[in-house]
Amino acid sequence: MIDRLKGFRDFYPEDMEIRENIFSTMRERARVFGFRPIDYPSLELLEMFRLKSGDEILSQTYSFRDRGDREITLIPEATPSTVRMLVARKDLPRPVRWYNIPKLWRYEEPQSGRTREHVQMNADIFGDDSAVADADIIGLACSILNSLGLESRYEVRINERKIMEYILTESGSRNILSDMAVIDRFHKSDKEEIVSKLSANGMGSENAERMYDFLGRKYKINAIEEGIGEFFNFSDFREKIQRLERTGEILVDNGFRDVVFNPSTVRGLAYYTGIVFEGFDIQGKFRSIFGGGRYDNLSSLFSGIEIPAVGFGMGDAVLENLMRDLDLWKQKSKVRRYYIIGIGDAGNLAAVKMAFSLRDRGIQAVAHTGGKNLSNAMKTASNLNFTHAVMIGSKEIEEKNCTVRDLASGEQKNVNPDDI
RNA sequence: GCCGGGUUGGGGUAGGGGAUAUCCUUGGGGACUGUGGAUCCCCGGACCCGGGUUCAAUUCCCGGACCCGGCCCCA
């Protein structure tokens, strides 16, 4: 026996068929939102990720030196490659809307919802700094989840990095990035820990207490300004707040109601420059289903060209956790699959012929080859998950029809093969 | 990298310092040849790996691997 690598997964047909459904839902939703597919290598220069994320990420990559002594790595995230492709084509008319569903790798300890290899849908809009673009990105993520039957089973928490930076500064923070990291851990830490860390970073304990209370809040998207006003009074950032409210309103007005403003959603350190968001299951059982935000500086880091950008990533692992939990991990509608059983020599010939003929019409059909008797053939049809068994013997050949049995209901009728 | 809990045929399990390791299911073969998606008969297939204790280890101890979950970190 050869073992599979730790943290990697095999997929057998019963799961793979469901996964393919999910991926085609993602592609279809992306298509109607105006996104076009791209793809890029699974191996890239390590330097690209060092540039974006610093050395921190390097300890978590599958990286090595190739025969030309280049430091290369299996890609741990999608955005850098996408941006690399974008800035390499200066002729592209903007805005650019791209998506991809790549495999990504991280060398870390596997746990629930995270493996060493996963598939993550990514969609980005480049060259459009509007609130509509922000709303489209979140809307696409929501639209995918809704199409998968997850409507009202998740909520999207949104926030704005600039607003948080401002509030932190006004509250006396002397280290914005480090405080963002503290805030990012809001749901994993207790009050004492957060308050003391924030206090130590510059804001007094009174401000830190107030900040803590603020972080735990959730507001409807049309009440962000009032919500913030309960804790802080300032007017300099009305514009940013209004923009965030506008983004939220677009979503709510178009049927995506489960969007809330949540101050503790800040997405770690990262490179986000505007809106940030994360989707969670409403029960709070799993890790985030998707996450993303606006990152207007990344392309200039890569090329010196400034191109505004907003995007999200949605991994397959948490999605599977959630869908299994809600009993949605199953084939949506059963496509017809015919198992054609010939009886006698003439019947066997006719069965094979009929299988080819059905396939020409795009219908899945397999001719029984096992011999034996009819009841065994029926058992095979049933075990192999066919929806219908078709019987052809001398009687049918004479009458130019076939006997079709619905294996779920047991109903049986004689029909002309062309009418299937 | 760290912490906790696991590991018996393909899947699910029983058991246990000594015997042919239990049961269900799945898989394979045969009988049966127009519908009992049955039935009957037969056959495969497992104690995660290494070391220790012991006359004897699948069972007890230690280490490792892997799985599940958590931490760190984060997509």
mmCIF file with all atom_site columns, N, CA and C in Angstrom, chain A residues 313-363:
data_model
loop_
_atom_site.group_PDB
_atom_site.id
_atom_site.type_symbol
_atom_site.label_atom_id
_atom_site.label_alt_id
_atom_site.label_comp_id
_atom_site.label_asym_id
_atom_site.label_entity_id
_atom_site.label_seq_id
_atom_site.pdbx_PDB_ins_code
_atom_site.Cartn_x
_atom_site.Cartn_y
_atom_site.Cartn_z
_atom_site.occupancy
_atom_site.B_iso_or_equiv
_atom_site.pdbx_formal_charge
_atom_site.auth_seq_id
_atom_site.auth_comp_id
_atom_site.auth_asym_id
_atom_site.auth_atom_id
_atom_site.pdbx_PDB_model_num
ATOM 1   N N  . GLY A 1 313 ? -11.832 35.221  -2.000  1.00 0.00 ? 313 GLY A N  1
ATOM 2   C CA . GLY A 1 313 ? -11.480 33.821  -2.158  1.00 0.00 ? 313 GLY A CA 1
ATOM 3   C C  . GLY A 1 313 ? -12.479 32.977  -1.385  1.00 0.00 ? 313 GLY A C  1
ATOM 4   N N  . MET A 1 314 ? -12.842 31.825  -1.963  1.00 0.00 ? 314 MET A N  1
ATOM 5   C CA . MET A 1 314 ? -13.801 30.927  -1.317  1.00 0.00 ? 314 MET A CA 1
ATOM 6   C C  . MET A 1 314 ? -13.265 29.501  -1.445  1.00 0.00 ? 314 MET A C  1
ATOM 7   N N  . GLY A 1 315 ? -12.879 28.927  -0.308  1.00 0.00 ? 315 GLY A N  1
ATOM 8   C CA . GLY A 1 315 ? -12.243 27.615  -0.347  1.00 0.00 ? 315 GLY A CA 1
ATOM 9   C C  . GLY A 1 315 ? -13.256 26.483  -0.335  1.00 0.00 ? 315 GLY A C  1
ATOM 10  N N  . ASP A 1 316 ? -12.810 25.321  -0.780  1.00 0.00 ? 316 ASP A N  1
ATOM 11  C CA . ASP A 1 316 ? -13.735 24.188  -0.871  1.00 0.00 ? 316 ASP A CA 1
ATOM 12  C C  . ASP A 1 316 ? -13.960 23.490  0.475   1.00 0.00 ? 316 ASP A C  1
ATOM 13  N N  . ALA A 1 317 ? -13.015 23.615  1.397   1.00 0.00 ? 317 ALA A N  1
ATOM 14  C CA . ALA A 1 317 ? -13.072 22.789  2.610   1.00 0.00 ? 317 ALA A CA 1
ATOM 15  C C  . ALA A 1 317 ? -14.177 23.225  3.574   1.00 0.00 ? 317 ALA A C  1
ATOM 16  N N  . VAL A 1 318 ? -14.233 24.518  3.870   1.00 0.00 ? 318 VAL A N  1
ATOM 17  C CA . VAL A 1 318 ? -15.258 24.998  4.799   1.00 0.00 ? 318 VAL A CA 1
ATOM 18  C C  . VAL A 1 318 ? -16.643 24.858  4.158   1.00 0.00 ? 318 VAL A C  1
ATOM 19  N N  . LEU A 1 319 ? -16.689 25.116  2.858   1.00 0.00 ? 319 LEU A N  1
ATOM 20  C CA . LEU A 1 319 ? -17.949 24.955  2.133   1.00 0.00 ? 319 LEU A CA 1
ATOM 21  C C  . LEU A 1 319 ? -18.474 23.522  2.287   1.00 0.00 ? 319 LEU A C  1
ATOM 22  N N  . GLU A 1 320 ? -17.568 22.574  2.181   1.00 0.00 ? 320 GLU A N  1
ATOM 23  C CA . GLU A 1 320 ? -17.979 21.175  2.350   1.00 0.00 ? 320 GLU A CA 1
ATOM 24  C C  . GLU A 1 320 ? -18.428 20.915  3.789   1.00 0.00 ? 320 GLU A C  1
ATOM 25  N N  . ASN A 1 321 ? -17.684 21.417  4.768   1.00 0.00 ? 321 ASN A N  1
ATOM 26  C CA . ASN A 1 321 ? -18.083 21.296  6.181   1.00 0.00 ? 321 ASN A CA 1
ATOM 27  C C  . ASN A 1 321 ? -19.529 21.737  6.357   1.00 0.00 ? 321 ASN A C  1
ATOM 28  N N  . LEU A 1 322 ? -19.812 22.921  5.843   1.00 0.00 ? 322 LEU A N  1
ATOM 29  C CA . LEU A 1 322 ? -21.129 23.520  6.043   1.00 0.00 ? 322 LEU A CA 1
ATOM 30  C C  . LEU A 1 322 ? -22.217 22.747  5.295   1.00 0.00 ? 322 LEU A C  1
ATOM 31  N N  . MET A 1 323 ? -21.941 22.408  4.051   1.00 0.00 ? 323 MET A N  1
ATOM 32  C CA . MET A 1 323 ? -22.962 21.708  3.256   1.00 0.00 ? 323 MET A CA 1
ATOM 33  C C  . MET A 1 323 ? -23.262 20.326  3.835   1.00 0.00 ? 323 MET A C  1
ATOM 34  N N  . ARG A 1 324 ? -22.257 19.656  4.327   1.00 0.00 ? 324 ARG A N  1
ATOM 35  C CA . ARG A 1 324 ? -22.494 18.361  4.978   1.00 0.00 ? 324 ARG A CA 1
ATOM 36  C C  . ARG A 1 324 ? -23.337 18.559  6.233   1.00 0.00 ? 324 ARG A C  1
ATOM 37  N N  . ASP A 1 325 ? -22.999 19.592  6.987   1.00 0.00 ? 325 ASP A N  1
ATOM 38  C CA . ASP A 1 325 ? -23.710 19.862  8.228   1.00 0.00 ? 325 ASP A CA 1
ATOM 39  C C  . ASP A 1 325 ? -25.195 20.124  7.964   1.00 0.00 ? 325 ASP A C  1
ATOM 40  N N  . LEU A 1 326 ? -25.488 20.756  6.849   1.00 0.00 ? 326 LEU A N  1
ATOM 41  C CA . LEU A 1 326 ? -26.876 21.098  6.528   1.00 0.00 ? 326 LEU A CA 1
ATOM 42  C C  . LEU A 1 326 ? -27.528 20.044  5.634   1.00 0.00 ? 326 LEU A C  1
ATOM 43  N N  . ASP A 1 327 ? -26.839 18.927  5.456   1.00 0.00 ? 327 ASP A N  1
ATOM 44  C CA . ASP A 1 327 ? -27.352 17.835  4.636   1.00 0.00 ? 327 ASP A CA 1
ATOM 45  C C  . ASP A 1 327 ? -27.581 18.266  3.187   1.00 0.00 ? 327 ASP A C  1
ATOM 46  N N  . LEU A 1 328 ? -26.714 19.145  2.710   1.00 0.00 ? 328 LEU A N  1
ATOM 47  C CA . LEU A 1 328 ? -26.822 19.595  1.324   1.00 0.00 ? 328 LEU A CA 1
ATOM 48  C C  . LEU A 1 328 ? -25.754 18.960  0.455   1.00 0.00 ? 328 LEU A C  1
ATOM 49  N N  . TRP A 1 329 ? -24.957 18.053  1.080   1.00 0.00 ? 329 TRP A N  1
ATOM 50  C CA . TRP A 1 329 ? -23.874 17.419  0.328   1.00 0.00 ? 329 TRP A CA 1
ATOM 51  C C  . TRP A 1 329 ? -24.431 16.222  -0.437  1.00 0.00 ? 329 TRP A C  1
ATOM 52  N N  . LYS A 1 330 ? -25.155 16.516  -1.498  1.00 0.00 ? 330 LYS A N  1
ATOM 53  C CA . LYS A 1 330 ? -25.695 15.443  -2.320  1.00 0.00 ? 330 LYS A CA 1
ATOM 54  C C  . LYS A 1 330 ? -25.989 15.974  -3.712  1.00 0.00 ? 330 LYS A C  1
ATOM 55  N N  . GLN A 1 331 ? -26.170 15.082  -4.621  1.00 0.00 ? 331 GLN A N  1
ATOM 56  C CA . GLN A 1 331 ? -26.475 15.453  -5.998  1.00 0.00 ? 331 GLN A CA 1
ATOM 57  C C  . GLN A 1 331 ? -27.785 16.222  -6.048  1.00 0.00 ? 331 GLN A C  1
ATOM 58  N N  . LYS A 1 332 ? -27.797 17.294  -6.782  1.00 0.00 ? 332 LYS A N  1
ATOM 59  C CA . LYS A 1 332 ? -28.986 18.116  -6.842  1.00 0.00 ? 332 LYS A CA 1
ATOM 60  C C  . LYS A 1 332 ? -30.146 17.369  -7.494  1.00 0.00 ? 332 LYS A C  1
ATOM 61  N N  . SER A 1 333 ? -30.061 17.178  -8.781  1.00 0.00 ? 333 SER A N  1
ATOM 62  C CA . SER A 1 333 ? -31.123 16.415  -9.443  1.00 0.00 ? 333 SER A CA 1
ATOM 63  C C  . SER A 1 333 ? -30.459 15.234  -10.126 1.00 0.00 ? 333 SER A C  1
ATOM 64  N N  . LYS A 1 334 ? -31.139 14.133  -10.072 1.00 0.00 ? 334 LYS A N  1
ATOM 65  C CA . LYS A 1 334 ? -30.539 12.956  -10.679 1.00 0.00 ? 334 LYS A CA 1
ATOM 66  C C  . LYS A 1 334 ? -30.710 12.978  -12.192 1.00 0.00 ? 334 LYS A C  1
ATOM 67  N N  . VAL A 1 335 ? -29.612 12.958  -12.901 1.00 0.00 ? 335 VAL A N  1
ATOM 68  C CA . VAL A 1 335 ? -29.720 12.831  -14.350 1.00 0.00 ? 335 VAL A CA 1
ATOM 69  C C  . VAL A 1 335 ? -30.044 11.379  -14.683 1.00 0.00 ? 335 VAL A C  1
ATOM 70  N N  . ARG A 1 336 ? -30.703 11.184  -15.792 1.00 0.00 ? 336 ARG A N  1
ATOM 71  C CA . ARG A 1 336 ? -31.072 9.822   -16.181 1.00 0.00 ? 336 ARG A CA 1
ATOM 72  C C  . ARG A 1 336 ? -29.839 9.044   -16.637 1.00 0.00 ? 336 ARG A C  1
ATOM 73  N N  . ARG A 1 337 ? -29.758 7.847   -16.140 1.00 0.00 ? 337 ARG A N  1
ATOM 74  C CA . ARG A 1 337 ? -28.639 6.991   -16.524 1.00 0.00 ? 337 ARG A CA 1
ATOM 75  C C  . ARG A 1 337 ? -29.221 5.620   -16.840 1.00 0.00 ? 337 ARG A C  1
ATOM 76  N N  . TYR A 1 338 ? -28.997 5.187   -18.062 1.00 0.00 ? 338 TYR A N  1
ATOM 77  C CA . TYR A 1 338 ? -29.641 3.948   -18.525 1.00 0.00 ? 338 TYR A CA 1
ATOM 78  C C  . TYR A 1 338 ? -28.692 2.751   -18.520 1.00 0.00 ? 338 TYR A C  1
ATOM 79  N N  . TYR A 1 339 ? -29.151 1.676   -17.964 1.00 0.00 ? 339 TYR A N  1
ATOM 80  C CA . TYR A 1 339 ? -28.406 0.419   -18.000 1.00 0.00 ? 339 TYR A CA 1
ATOM 81  C C  . TYR A 1 339 ? -29.183 -0.527  -18.898 1.00 0.00 ? 339 TYR A C  1
ATOM 82  N N  . ILE A 1 340 ? -28.570 -0.919  -20.000 1.00 0.00 ? 340 ILE A N  1
ATOM 83  C CA . ILE A 1 340 ? -29.323 -1.623  -21.033 1.00 0.00 ? 340 ILE A CA 1
ATOM 84  C C  . ILE A 1 340 ? -28.964 -3.105  -21.036 1.00 0.00 ? 340 ILE A C  1
ATOM 85  N N  . ILE A 1 341 ? -29.968 -3.904  -20.780 1.00 0.00 ? 341 ILE A N  1
ATOM 86  C CA . ILE A 1 341 ? -29.758 -5.333  -20.615 1.00 0.00 ? 341 ILE A CA 1
ATOM 87  C C  . ILE A 1 341 ? -30.328 -6.092  -21.813 1.00 0.00 ? 341 ILE A C  1
ATOM 88  N N  . GLY A 1 342 ? -29.451 -6.792  -22.506 1.00 0.00 ? 342 GLY A N  1
ATOM 89  C CA . GLY A 1 342 ? -29.912 -7.604  -23.626 1.00 0.00 ? 342 GLY A CA 1
ATOM 90  C C  . GLY A 1 342 ? -30.250 -9.006  -23.146 1.00 0.00 ? 342 GLY A C  1
ATOM 91  N N  . ILE A 1 343 ? -31.288 -9.582  -23.713 1.00 0.00 ? 343 ILE A N  1
ATOM 92  C CA . ILE A 1 343 ? -31.652 -10.948 -23.357 1.00 0.00 ? 343 ILE A CA 1
ATOM 93  C C  . ILE A 1 343 ? -31.498 -11.812 -24.601 1.00 0.00 ? 343 ILE A C  1
ATOM 94  N N  . GLY A 1 344 ? -30.623 -12.770 -24.494 1.00 0.00 ? 344 GLY A N  1
ATOM 95  C CA . GLY A 1 344 ? -30.340 -13.613 -25.659 1.00 0.00 ? 344 GLY A CA 1
ATOM 96  C C  . GLY A 1 344 ? -29.331 -12.919 -26.570 1.00 0.00 ? 344 GLY A C  1
ATOM 97  N N  . ASP A 1 345 ? -28.800 -13.643 -27.537 1.00 0.00 ? 345 ASP A N  1
ATOM 98  C CA . ASP A 1 345 ? -27.757 -13.096 -28.419 1.00 0.00 ? 345 ASP A CA 1
ATOM 99  C C  . ASP A 1 345 ? -28.237 -11.866 -29.194 1.00 0.00 ? 345 ASP A C  1
ATOM 100 N N  . ALA A 1 346 ? -29.416 -11.993 -29.767 1.00 0.00 ? 346 ALA A N  1
ATOM 101 C CA . ALA A 1 346 ? -29.953 -10.872 -30.541 1.00 0.00 ? 346 ALA A CA 1
ATOM 102 C C  . ALA A 1 346 ? -30.176 -9.675  -29.630 1.00 0.00 ? 346 ALA A C  1
ATOM 103 N N  . GLY A 1 347 ? -30.660 -9.937  -28.432 1.00 0.00 ? 347 GLY A N  1
ATOM 104 C CA . GLY A 1 347 ? -30.902 -8.875  -27.466 1.00 0.00 ? 347 GLY A CA 1
ATOM 105 C C  . GLY A 1 347 ? -29.611 -8.173  -27.077 1.00 0.00 ? 347 GLY A C  1
ATOM 106 N N  . ASN A 1 348 ? -28.548 -8.941  -26.860 1.00 0.00 ? 348 ASN A N  1
ATOM 107 C CA . ASN A 1 348 ? -27.268 -8.344  -26.490 1.00 0.00 ? 348 ASN A CA 1
ATOM 108 C C  . ASN A 1 348 ? -26.760 -7.394  -27.564 1.00 0.00 ? 348 ASN A C  1
ATOM 109 N N  . LEU A 1 349 ? -26.872 -7.840  -28.810 1.00 0.00 ? 349 LEU A N  1
ATOM 110 C CA . LEU A 1 349 ? -26.454 -6.978  -29.925 1.00 0.00 ? 349 LEU A CA 1
ATOM 111 C C  . LEU A 1 349 ? -27.263 -5.687  -29.939 1.00 0.00 ? 349 LEU A C  1
ATOM 112 N N  . ALA A 1 350 ? -28.570 -5.854  -29.793 1.00 0.00 ? 350 ALA A N  1
ATOM 113 C CA . ALA A 1 350 ? -29.467 -4.691  -29.824 1.00 0.00 ? 350 ALA A CA 1
ATOM 114 C C  . ALA A 1 350 ? -29.170 -3.744  -28.666 1.00 0.00 ? 350 ALA A C  1
ATOM 115 N N  . ALA A 1 351 ? -28.797 -4.312  -27.518 1.00 0.00 ? 351 ALA A N  1
ATOM 116 C CA . ALA A 1 351 ? -28.519 -3.489  -26.344 1.00 0.00 ? 351 ALA A CA 1
ATOM 117 C C  . ALA A 1 351 ? -27.306 -2.591  -26.577 1.00 0.00 ? 351 ALA A C  1
ATOM 118 N N  . VAL A 1 352 ? -26.252 -3.178  -27.138 1.00 0.00 ? 352 VAL A N  1
ATOM 119 C CA . VAL A 1 352 ? -25.047 -2.394  -27.418 1.00 0.00 ? 352 VAL A CA 1
ATOM 120 C C  . VAL A 1 352 ? -25.372 -1.293  -28.421 1.00 0.00 ? 352 VAL A C  1
ATOM 121 N N  . LYS A 1 353 ? -26.129 -1.660  -29.436 1.00 0.00 ? 353 LYS A N  1
ATOM 122 C CA . LYS A 1 353 ? -26.487 -0.685  -30.463 1.00 0.00 ? 353 LYS A CA 1
ATOM 123 C C  . LYS A 1 353 ? -27.293 0.468   -29.853 1.00 0.00 ? 353 LYS A C  1
ATOM 124 N N  . MET A 1 354 ? -28.208 0.108   -28.980 1.00 0.00 ? 354 MET A N  1
ATOM 125 C CA . MET A 1 354 ? -29.040 1.135   -28.365 1.00 0.00 ? 354 MET A CA 1
ATOM 126 C C  . MET A 1 354 ? -28.214 2.065   -27.472 1.00 0.00 ? 354 MET A C  1
ATOM 127 N N  . ALA A 1 355 ? -27.227 1.481   -26.784 1.00 0.00 ? 355 ALA A N  1
ATOM 128 C CA . ALA A 1 355 ? -26.364 2.304   -25.936 1.00 0.00 ? 355 ALA A CA 1
ATOM 129 C C  . ALA A 1 355 ? -25.658 3.370   -26.768 1.00 0.00 ? 355 ALA A C  1
ATOM 130 N N  . PHE A 1 356 ? -25.088 2.947   -27.899 1.00 0.00 ? 356 PHE A N  1
ATOM 131 C CA . PHE A 1 356 ? -24.398 3.925   -28.746 1.00 0.00 ? 356 PHE A CA 1
ATOM 132 C C  . PHE A 1 356 ? -25.355 4.981   -29.259 1.00 0.00 ? 356 PHE A C  1
ATOM 133 N N  . SER A 1 357 ? -26.551 4.564   -29.576 1.00 0.00 ? 357 SER A N  1
ATOM 134 C CA . SER A 1 357 ? -27.517 5.499   -30.114 1.00 0.00 ? 357 SER A CA 1
ATOM 135 C C  . SER A 1 357 ? -27.943 6.534   -29.059 1.00 0.00 ? 357 SER A C  1
ATOM 136 N N  . LEU A 1 358 ? -28.137 6.083   -27.845 1.00 0.00 ? 358 LEU A N  1
ATOM 137 C CA . LEU A 1 358 ? -28.490 7.034   -26.771 1.00 0.00 ? 358 LEU A CA 1
ATOM 138 C C  . LEU A 1 358 ? -27.352 8.010   -26.523 1.00 0.00 ? 358 LEU A C  1
ATOM 139 N N  . ARG A 1 359 ? -26.122 7.494   -26.544 1.00 0.00 ? 359 ARG A N  1
ATOM 140 C CA . ARG A 1 359 ? -24.955 8.364   -26.304 1.00 0.00 ? 359 ARG A CA 1
ATOM 141 C C  . ARG A 1 359 ? -24.881 9.460   -27.360 1.00 0.00 ? 359 ARG A C  1
ATOM 142 N N  . ASP A 1 360 ? -25.233 9.108   -28.609 1.00 0.00 ? 360 ASP A N  1
ATOM 143 C CA . ASP A 1 360 ? -25.223 10.120  -29.670 1.00 0.00 ? 360 ASP A CA 1
ATOM 144 C C  . ASP A 1 360 ? -26.173 11.256  -29.337 1.00 0.00 ? 360 ASP A C  1
ATOM 145 N N  . ARG A 1 361 ? -27.194 10.934  -28.551 1.00 0.00 ? 361 ARG A N  1
ATOM 146 C CA . ARG A 1 361 ? -28.166 11.963  -28.176 1.00 0.00 ? 361 ARG A CA 1
ATOM 147 C C  . ARG A 1 361 ? -27.821 12.594  -26.828 1.00 0.00 ? 361 ARG A C  1
ATOM 148 N N  . GLY A 1 362 ? -26.630 12.290  -26.324 1.00 0.00 ? 362 GLY A N  1
ATOM 149 C CA . GLY A 1 362 ? -26.180 12.924  -25.089 1.00 0.00 ? 362 GLY A CA 1
ATOM 150 C C  . GLY A 1 362 ? -26.707 12.272  -23.827 1.00 0.00 ? 362 GLY A C  1
ATOM 151 N N  . ILE A 1 363 ? -27.260 11.090  -23.952 1.00 0.00 ? 363 ILE A N  1
ATOM 152 C CA . ILE A 1 363 ? -27.814 10.413  -22.789 1.00 0.00 ? 363 ILE A CA 1
ATOM 153 C C  . ILE A 1 363 ? -26.841 9.344   -22.319 1.00 0.00 ? 363 ILE A C  1
#
